[in-house]
């Protein structure tokens, strides 16, 4: 029991929670503004992880230094997908249900393509590198440098995005778009430009999260899928399109996961995640923390 | 719609049947190819019976397949196969029936990811059950030869095709069509929406359950992670999209395409095969919403 | 002879009282009009009668039996058909198939698919849509879609036909045609009609009796002439205009 109360689990939950929150935030921005269900989101995380890995292995670049570059890279992938697959559909103002269904299938195709391109280019063998892995003892809790960095950077990103959404003119436009697409258009928001910003931000921070994850965990072409699932669980818990709810849910999921696994065994992790997932969808599809969704 | 295109349907059926009969008569390579083809046809026709008809896209159809495989593997050498394979279908159907009410209350994208999550949940629960029983995998010694299994699989593919064809023409099918178009309007004109959805959902699980059972015998061992592989669900949806879920020919065309592509490429480079498959899926969603079957009758028009 | 009796019906949406204590009766074989500004609760009333919405309290009797709270498909088969204010045909199905489906499912007796097709063509001819039978419903004009709503409702073989603003948005000529159609199908099929309409002249012209709702409360009932002279109706309906900009009723 002492173990449960120790800071060690708390720290692990905070690190995992901050990563979940950042990744899910990216997914939420893309879904909220465009109603695109990006099930290739985890693959973006994977690309970010590989970019950091190669930057470190080939150029000796610290992932922390490379973060902006990684963000721009995955943001550019997002722009490319937006321009080729979704822009025309969004401009045609199709019914939301149709958009959601076709985006799910399109992103599914994208996810297969990206996984296998990565596997072709980098082989399927998992890789890892060592960076900032010095262990610090703080208040009796052992923390590696890279996990501390992950926590700090993730929280900084969350704060920055929240500030951006609440202060900048684009951020306000993003929020308007999340709340009401048609009305946003009517009040003179340049919807296409705001969507571009959301895609850049959503894909960019997913890539950055991947770079952070790569410091402490093995990476492989197929690492993205669990992140896709976790981030869907998170944004559904928080209420689809609800930004603050999603961030809270990211931490909530991580705490449930870390503590439940500590209490039982790692075997139950997946049952737990999917159990929560199915339970919420069946009982409260509008999310634990969210308001009822507009029809 | 099917009536007007009886000839192409017959031609496609004949082509697929010829390939399968060829598989029966010849060496093991073609037997396996034909078995795969029949399997995907059976699975995708069954999927279409629910998802194609109602528009509720299921991304978790593997759950029926996995439960069926589990039933056959669990009862192997205890219950004779002529009984355990139908039982696999019954078990899958009953499971679907059991979860149908809560699951079918959920709509749109929520439904899609829910079906996926449900299949994964069942997978991990069974995985823990099996681990608890001390069985990380089960070997099925003395399973029938692929030739025999191919006969069964061809039967299942034919049954699934006939079932979809019959549903399309029936009153039941008309009701499902209406549900896909507008559920509220459907119930207002007297369609018992919930009952029809539940029935279609359960019916669409039966044949995949049996297919799963046969495939467990085919691979001669059973492992939870293998038979509940979500790739199977994804592949079914991909076949349906590429082939077109509008009528019974689509899944056959889609399965022919997929098996053909996989035979040409899978061994040479599984990655390139999957990349091409992904690109085909994207291409079909963007440019060919009615799938390959849409190319057969470009006239358009309503059903 | 009363076909439909509404008895002390209430419906609350959260804190909003969409209907409070509404009672009235619809005579068999009559055309009964429902009048009221936006938000008066007319469509909510339709939804409750048809089973799409459950009432908070109160009862609905059809042919003497209580039907409130039953499922829409059950109510439909008992003989109540409704149209939707915002039309909802099955867009991807042909016009004929739209009506056929209603015939297959909406009636108490079993109809074979071949018979249903023939019956659908008869109804489409009656309603003036025969030429469009093979077109997808999505290609119809607004007037066509409103007609299809009526045709599909007729397909279910109703005793009571509930029409929700089937003339809204139509040109004057189309309104006249629609009124003739309503009278014709009512006589031909021995129907009782409950009709919501914003086109007041058309409503007065058609209806044997009119019930007026205002903010969910029944404020008047009578013949068209009585309603026109009613002081409460004048002040509520024509006088103050406080809710002119409010949302459409649910």
PDB file of N, CA, C and O in Angstrom, chain B residues 160-201:
ATOM      1  N   UNK B 160     -23.532 -17.000 -47.585  1.00  0.00           N
ATOM      2  CA  UNK B 160     -23.532 -15.576 -47.249  1.00  0.00           C
ATOM      3  C   UNK B 160     -23.995 -14.748 -48.452  1.00  0.00           C
ATOM      4  O   UNK B 160     -24.734 -13.771 -48.308  1.00  0.00           O
ATOM      5  N   UNK B 161     -23.550 -15.154 -49.649  1.00  0.00           N
ATOM      6  CA  UNK B 161     -23.939 -14.425 -50.857  1.00  0.00           C
ATOM      7  C   UNK B 161     -25.442 -14.533 -51.093  1.00  0.00           C
ATOM      8  O   UNK B 161     -26.118 -13.536 -51.351  1.00  0.00           O
ATOM      9  N   UNK B 162     -25.944 -15.741 -50.987  1.00  0.00           N
ATOM     10  CA  UNK B 162     -27.378 -15.953 -51.194  1.00  0.00           C
ATOM     11  C   UNK B 162     -28.180 -15.185 -50.137  1.00  0.00           C
ATOM     12  O   UNK B 162     -29.186 -14.541 -50.449  1.00  0.00           O
ATOM     13  N   UNK B 163     -27.686 -15.219 -48.910  1.00  0.00           N
ATOM     14  CA  UNK B 163     -28.400 -14.524 -47.837  1.00  0.00           C
ATOM     15  C   UNK B 163     -28.487 -13.027 -48.133  1.00  0.00           C
ATOM     16  O   UNK B 163     -29.553 -12.418 -48.034  1.00  0.00           O
ATOM     17  N   UNK B 164     -27.369 -12.437 -48.555  1.00  0.00           N
ATOM     18  CA  UNK B 164     -27.377 -11.004 -48.835  1.00  0.00           C
ATOM     19  C   UNK B 164     -28.305 -10.693 -49.999  1.00  0.00           C
ATOM     20  O   UNK B 164     -29.082  -9.735 -49.972  1.00  0.00           O
ATOM     21  N   UNK B 165     -28.222 -11.542 -51.026  1.00  0.00           N
ATOM     22  CA  UNK B 165     -29.055 -11.358 -52.201  1.00  0.00           C
ATOM     23  C   UNK B 165     -30.535 -11.418 -51.809  1.00  0.00           C
ATOM     24  O   UNK B 165     -31.338 -10.576 -52.205  1.00  0.00           O
ATOM     25  N   UNK B 166     -30.871 -12.413 -50.997  1.00  0.00           N
ATOM     26  CA  UNK B 166     -32.268 -12.584 -50.588  1.00  0.00           C
ATOM     27  C   UNK B 166     -32.734 -11.408 -49.732  1.00  0.00           C
ATOM     28  O   UNK B 166     -33.838 -10.898 -49.914  1.00  0.00           O
ATOM     29  N   UNK B 167     -31.872 -10.974 -48.815  1.00  0.00           N
ATOM     30  CA  UNK B 167     -32.263  -9.850 -47.948  1.00  0.00           C
ATOM     31  C   UNK B 167     -32.515  -8.599 -48.777  1.00  0.00           C
ATOM     32  O   UNK B 167     -33.459  -7.857 -48.549  1.00  0.00           O
ATOM     33  N   UNK B 168     -31.645  -8.374 -49.778  1.00  0.00           N
ATOM     34  CA  UNK B 168     -31.817  -7.208 -50.642  1.00  0.00           C
ATOM     35  C   UNK B 168     -33.212  -7.150 -51.248  1.00  0.00           C
ATOM     36  O   UNK B 168     -33.775  -6.088 -51.426  1.00  0.00           O
ATOM     37  N   UNK B 169     -33.753  -8.305 -51.575  1.00  0.00           N
ATOM     38  CA  UNK B 169     -35.023  -8.321 -52.282  1.00  0.00           C
ATOM     39  C   UNK B 169     -36.206  -8.426 -51.348  1.00  0.00           C
ATOM     40  O   UNK B 169     -37.348  -8.341 -51.780  1.00  0.00           O
ATOM     41  N   UNK B 170     -35.949  -8.636 -50.067  1.00  0.00           N
ATOM     42  CA  UNK B 170     -37.047  -8.931 -49.157  1.00  0.00           C
ATOM     43  C   UNK B 170     -37.614  -7.670 -48.510  1.00  0.00           C
ATOM     44  O   UNK B 170     -37.039  -6.585 -48.590  1.00  0.00           O
ATOM     45  N   UNK B 171     -38.722  -7.864 -47.826  1.00  0.00           N
ATOM     46  CA  UNK B 171     -39.324  -6.801 -47.027  1.00  0.00           C
ATOM     47  C   UNK B 171     -38.346  -6.347 -45.958  1.00  0.00           C
ATOM     48  O   UNK B 171     -38.184  -5.152 -45.699  1.00  0.00           O
ATOM     49  N   UNK B 172     -37.688  -7.316 -45.336  1.00  0.00           N
ATOM     50  CA  UNK B 172     -36.663  -7.043 -44.325  1.00  0.00           C
ATOM     51  C   UNK B 172     -35.611  -6.068 -44.871  1.00  0.00           C
ATOM     52  O   UNK B 172     -35.268  -5.058 -44.241  1.00  0.00           O
ATOM     53  N   UNK B 173     -35.135  -6.342 -46.087  1.00  0.00           N
ATOM     54  CA  UNK B 173     -34.130  -5.492 -46.715  1.00  0.00           C
ATOM     55  C   UNK B 173     -34.639  -4.086 -46.975  1.00  0.00           C
ATOM     56  O   UNK B 173     -33.919  -3.099 -46.800  1.00  0.00           O
ATOM     57  N   UNK B 174     -35.914  -3.996 -47.383  1.00  0.00           N
ATOM     58  CA  UNK B 174     -36.495  -2.660 -47.608  1.00  0.00           C
ATOM     59  C   UNK B 174     -36.492  -1.860 -46.312  1.00  0.00           C
ATOM     60  O   UNK B 174     -36.219  -0.672 -46.295  1.00  0.00           O
ATOM     61  N   UNK B 175     -36.791  -2.555 -45.243  1.00  0.00           N
ATOM     62  CA  UNK B 175     -36.795  -1.886 -43.936  1.00  0.00           C
ATOM     63  C   UNK B 175     -35.404  -1.397 -43.574  1.00  0.00           C
ATOM     64  O   UNK B 175     -35.223  -0.268 -43.103  1.00  0.00           O
ATOM     65  N   UNK B 176     -34.397  -2.230 -43.814  1.00  0.00           N
ATOM     66  CA  UNK B 176     -33.019  -1.838 -43.496  1.00  0.00           C
ATOM     67  C   UNK B 176     -32.582  -0.657 -44.357  1.00  0.00           C
ATOM     68  O   UNK B 176     -31.898   0.251 -43.893  1.00  0.00           O
ATOM     69  N   UNK B 177     -32.985  -0.692 -45.630  1.00  0.00           N
ATOM     70  CA  UNK B 177     -32.684   0.435 -46.525  1.00  0.00           C
ATOM     71  C   UNK B 177     -33.208   1.740 -45.931  1.00  0.00           C
ATOM     72  O   UNK B 177     -32.525   2.760 -45.910  1.00  0.00           O
ATOM     73  N   UNK B 178     -34.444   1.675 -45.462  1.00  0.00           N
ATOM     74  CA  UNK B 178     -35.070   2.881 -44.912  1.00  0.00           C
ATOM     75  C   UNK B 178     -34.325   3.342 -43.663  1.00  0.00           C
ATOM     76  O   UNK B 178     -34.143   4.542 -43.448  1.00  0.00           O
ATOM     77  N   UNK B 179     -33.890   2.392 -42.844  1.00  0.00           N
ATOM     78  CA  UNK B 179     -33.144   2.752 -41.638  1.00  0.00           C
ATOM     79  C   UNK B 179     -31.851   3.472 -42.013  1.00  0.00           C
ATOM     80  O   UNK B 179     -31.474   4.463 -41.397  1.00  0.00           O
ATOM     81  N   UNK B 180     -31.184   2.980 -43.049  1.00  0.00           N
ATOM     82  CA  UNK B 180     -29.952   3.632 -43.490  1.00  0.00           C
ATOM     83  C   UNK B 180     -30.231   5.066 -43.943  1.00  0.00           C
ATOM     84  O   UNK B 180     -29.476   5.983 -43.660  1.00  0.00           O
ATOM     85  N   UNK B 181     -31.351   5.255 -44.624  1.00  0.00           N
ATOM     86  CA  UNK B 181     -31.646   6.572 -45.175  1.00  0.00           C
ATOM     87  C   UNK B 181     -32.057   7.570 -44.096  1.00  0.00           C
ATOM     88  O   UNK B 181     -31.630   8.714 -44.113  1.00  0.00           O
ATOM     89  N   UNK B 182     -32.918   7.150 -43.185  1.00  0.00           N
ATOM     90  CA  UNK B 182     -33.400   8.075 -42.151  1.00  0.00           C
ATOM     91  C   UNK B 182     -34.154   7.281 -41.092  1.00  0.00           C
ATOM     92  O   UNK B 182     -35.279   6.844 -41.312  1.00  0.00           O
ATOM     93  N   UNK B 183     -33.519   7.125 -39.943  1.00  0.00           N
ATOM     94  CA  UNK B 183     -34.084   6.254 -38.919  1.00  0.00           C
ATOM     95  C   UNK B 183     -35.391   6.790 -38.352  1.00  0.00           C
ATOM     96  O   UNK B 183     -36.335   6.031 -38.115  1.00  0.00           O
ATOM     97  N   UNK B 184     -35.453   8.108 -38.133  1.00  0.00           N
ATOM     98  CA  UNK B 184     -36.673   8.677 -37.556  1.00  0.00           C
ATOM     99  C   UNK B 184     -37.841   8.529 -38.521  1.00  0.00           C
ATOM    100  O   UNK B 184     -38.939   8.123 -38.127  1.00  0.00           O
ATOM    101  N   UNK B 185     -37.583   8.843 -39.785  1.00  0.00           N
ATOM    102  CA  UNK B 185     -38.655   8.692 -40.766  1.00  0.00           C
ATOM    103  C   UNK B 185     -39.053   7.228 -40.865  1.00  0.00           C
ATOM    104  O   UNK B 185     -40.232   6.902 -41.013  1.00  0.00           O
ATOM    105  N   UNK B 186     -38.073   6.332 -40.759  1.00  0.00           N
ATOM    106  CA  UNK B 186     -38.362   4.903 -40.881  1.00  0.00           C
ATOM    107  C   UNK B 186     -39.321   4.440 -39.796  1.00  0.00           C
ATOM    108  O   UNK B 186     -40.297   3.753 -40.072  1.00  0.00           O
ATOM    109  N   UNK B 187     -39.067   4.848 -38.545  1.00  0.00           N
ATOM    110  CA  UNK B 187     -39.967   4.356 -37.490  1.00  0.00           C
ATOM    111  C   UNK B 187     -41.340   5.004 -37.599  1.00  0.00           C
ATOM    112  O   UNK B 187     -42.336   4.424 -37.218  1.00  0.00           O
ATOM    113  N   UNK B 188     -41.356   6.211 -38.181  1.00  0.00           N
ATOM    114  CA  UNK B 188     -42.635   6.895 -38.302  1.00  0.00           C
ATOM    115  C   UNK B 188     -43.535   6.253 -39.359  1.00  0.00           C
ATOM    116  O   UNK B 188     -44.742   6.419 -39.322  1.00  0.00           O
ATOM    117  N   UNK B 189     -42.953   5.528 -40.307  1.00  0.00           N
ATOM    118  CA  UNK B 189     -43.821   4.830 -41.260  1.00  0.00           C
ATOM    119  C   UNK B 189     -44.006   3.366 -40.865  1.00  0.00           C
ATOM    120  O   UNK B 189     -44.339   2.523 -41.687  1.00  0.00           O
ATOM    121  N   UNK B 190     -43.768   3.058 -39.603  1.00  0.00           N
ATOM    122  CA  UNK B 190     -44.155   1.744 -39.104  1.00  0.00           C
ATOM    123  C   UNK B 190     -43.046   0.703 -39.059  1.00  0.00           C
ATOM    124  O   UNK B 190     -43.307  -0.463 -38.793  1.00  0.00           O
ATOM    125  N   UNK B 191     -41.812   1.100 -39.333  1.00  0.00           N
ATOM    126  CA  UNK B 191     -40.729   0.122 -39.320  1.00  0.00           C
ATOM    127  C   UNK B 191     -40.240  -0.076 -37.883  1.00  0.00           C
ATOM    128  O   UNK B 191     -39.856   0.892 -37.228  1.00  0.00           O
ATOM    129  N   UNK B 192     -40.266  -1.296 -37.368  1.00  0.00           N
ATOM    130  CA  UNK B 192     -39.751  -1.546 -36.025  1.00  0.00           C
ATOM    131  C   UNK B 192     -38.229  -1.482 -36.055  1.00  0.00           C
ATOM    132  O   UNK B 192     -37.545  -2.496 -36.161  1.00  0.00           O
ATOM    133  N   UNK B 193     -37.717  -0.269 -35.973  1.00  0.00           N
ATOM    134  CA  UNK B 193     -36.311   0.001 -36.260  1.00  0.00           C
ATOM    135  C   UNK B 193     -35.371  -0.832 -35.390  1.00  0.00           C
ATOM    136  O   UNK B 193     -34.451  -1.479 -35.894  1.00  0.00           O
ATOM    137  N   UNK B 194     -35.636  -0.836 -34.084  1.00  0.00           N
ATOM    138  CA  UNK B 194     -34.718  -1.526 -33.183  1.00  0.00           C
ATOM    139  C   UNK B 194     -34.685  -3.020 -33.489  1.00  0.00           C
ATOM    140  O   UNK B 194     -33.626  -3.626 -33.601  1.00  0.00           O
ATOM    141  N   UNK B 195     -35.868  -3.612 -33.663  1.00  0.00           N
ATOM    142  CA  UNK B 195     -35.911  -5.051 -33.908  1.00  0.00           C
ATOM    143  C   UNK B 195     -35.165  -5.407 -35.188  1.00  0.00           C
ATOM    144  O   UNK B 195     -34.384  -6.357 -35.235  1.00  0.00           O
ATOM    145  N   UNK B 196     -35.361  -4.610 -36.235  1.00  0.00           N
ATOM    146  CA  UNK B 196     -34.698  -4.911 -37.501  1.00  0.00           C
ATOM    147  C   UNK B 196     -33.175  -4.788 -37.378  1.00  0.00           C
ATOM    148  O   UNK B 196     -32.424  -5.625 -37.888  1.00  0.00           O
ATOM    149  N   UNK B 197     -32.729  -3.745 -36.697  1.00  0.00           N
ATOM    150  CA  UNK B 197     -31.283  -3.558 -36.540  1.00  0.00           C
ATOM    151  C   UNK B 197     -30.672  -4.705 -35.751  1.00  0.00           C
ATOM    152  O   UNK B 197     -29.633  -5.251 -36.125  1.00  0.00           O
ATOM    153  N   UNK B 198     -31.338  -5.074 -34.660  1.00  0.00           N
ATOM    154  CA  UNK B 198     -30.814  -6.155 -33.820  1.00  0.00           C
ATOM    155  C   UNK B 198     -30.745  -7.456 -34.619  1.00  0.00           C
ATOM    156  O   UNK B 198     -29.734  -8.171 -34.593  1.00  0.00           O
ATOM    157  N   UNK B 199     -31.810  -7.743 -35.358  1.00  0.00           N
ATOM    158  CA  UNK B 199     -31.838  -8.970 -36.153  1.00  0.00           C
ATOM    159  C   UNK B 199     -30.708  -8.983 -37.174  1.00  0.00           C
ATOM    160  O   UNK B 199     -29.986  -9.980 -37.320  1.00  0.00           O
ATOM    161  N   UNK B 200     -30.547  -7.861 -37.885  1.00  0.00           N
ATOM    162  CA  UNK B 200     -29.524  -7.808 -38.925  1.00  0.00           C
ATOM    163  C   UNK B 200     -28.133  -7.938 -38.306  1.00  0.00           C
ATOM    164  O   UNK B 200     -27.252  -8.617 -38.844  1.00  0.00           O
ATOM    165  N   UNK B 201     -27.952  -7.297 -37.148  1.00  0.00           N
ATOM    166  CA  UNK B 201     -26.655  -7.330 -36.476  1.00  0.00           C
ATOM    167  C   UNK B 201     -26.314  -8.760 -36.064  1.00  0.00           C
ATOM    168  O   UNK B 201     -25.201  -9.243 -36.295  1.00  0.00           O
TER     169      UNK B 201
END
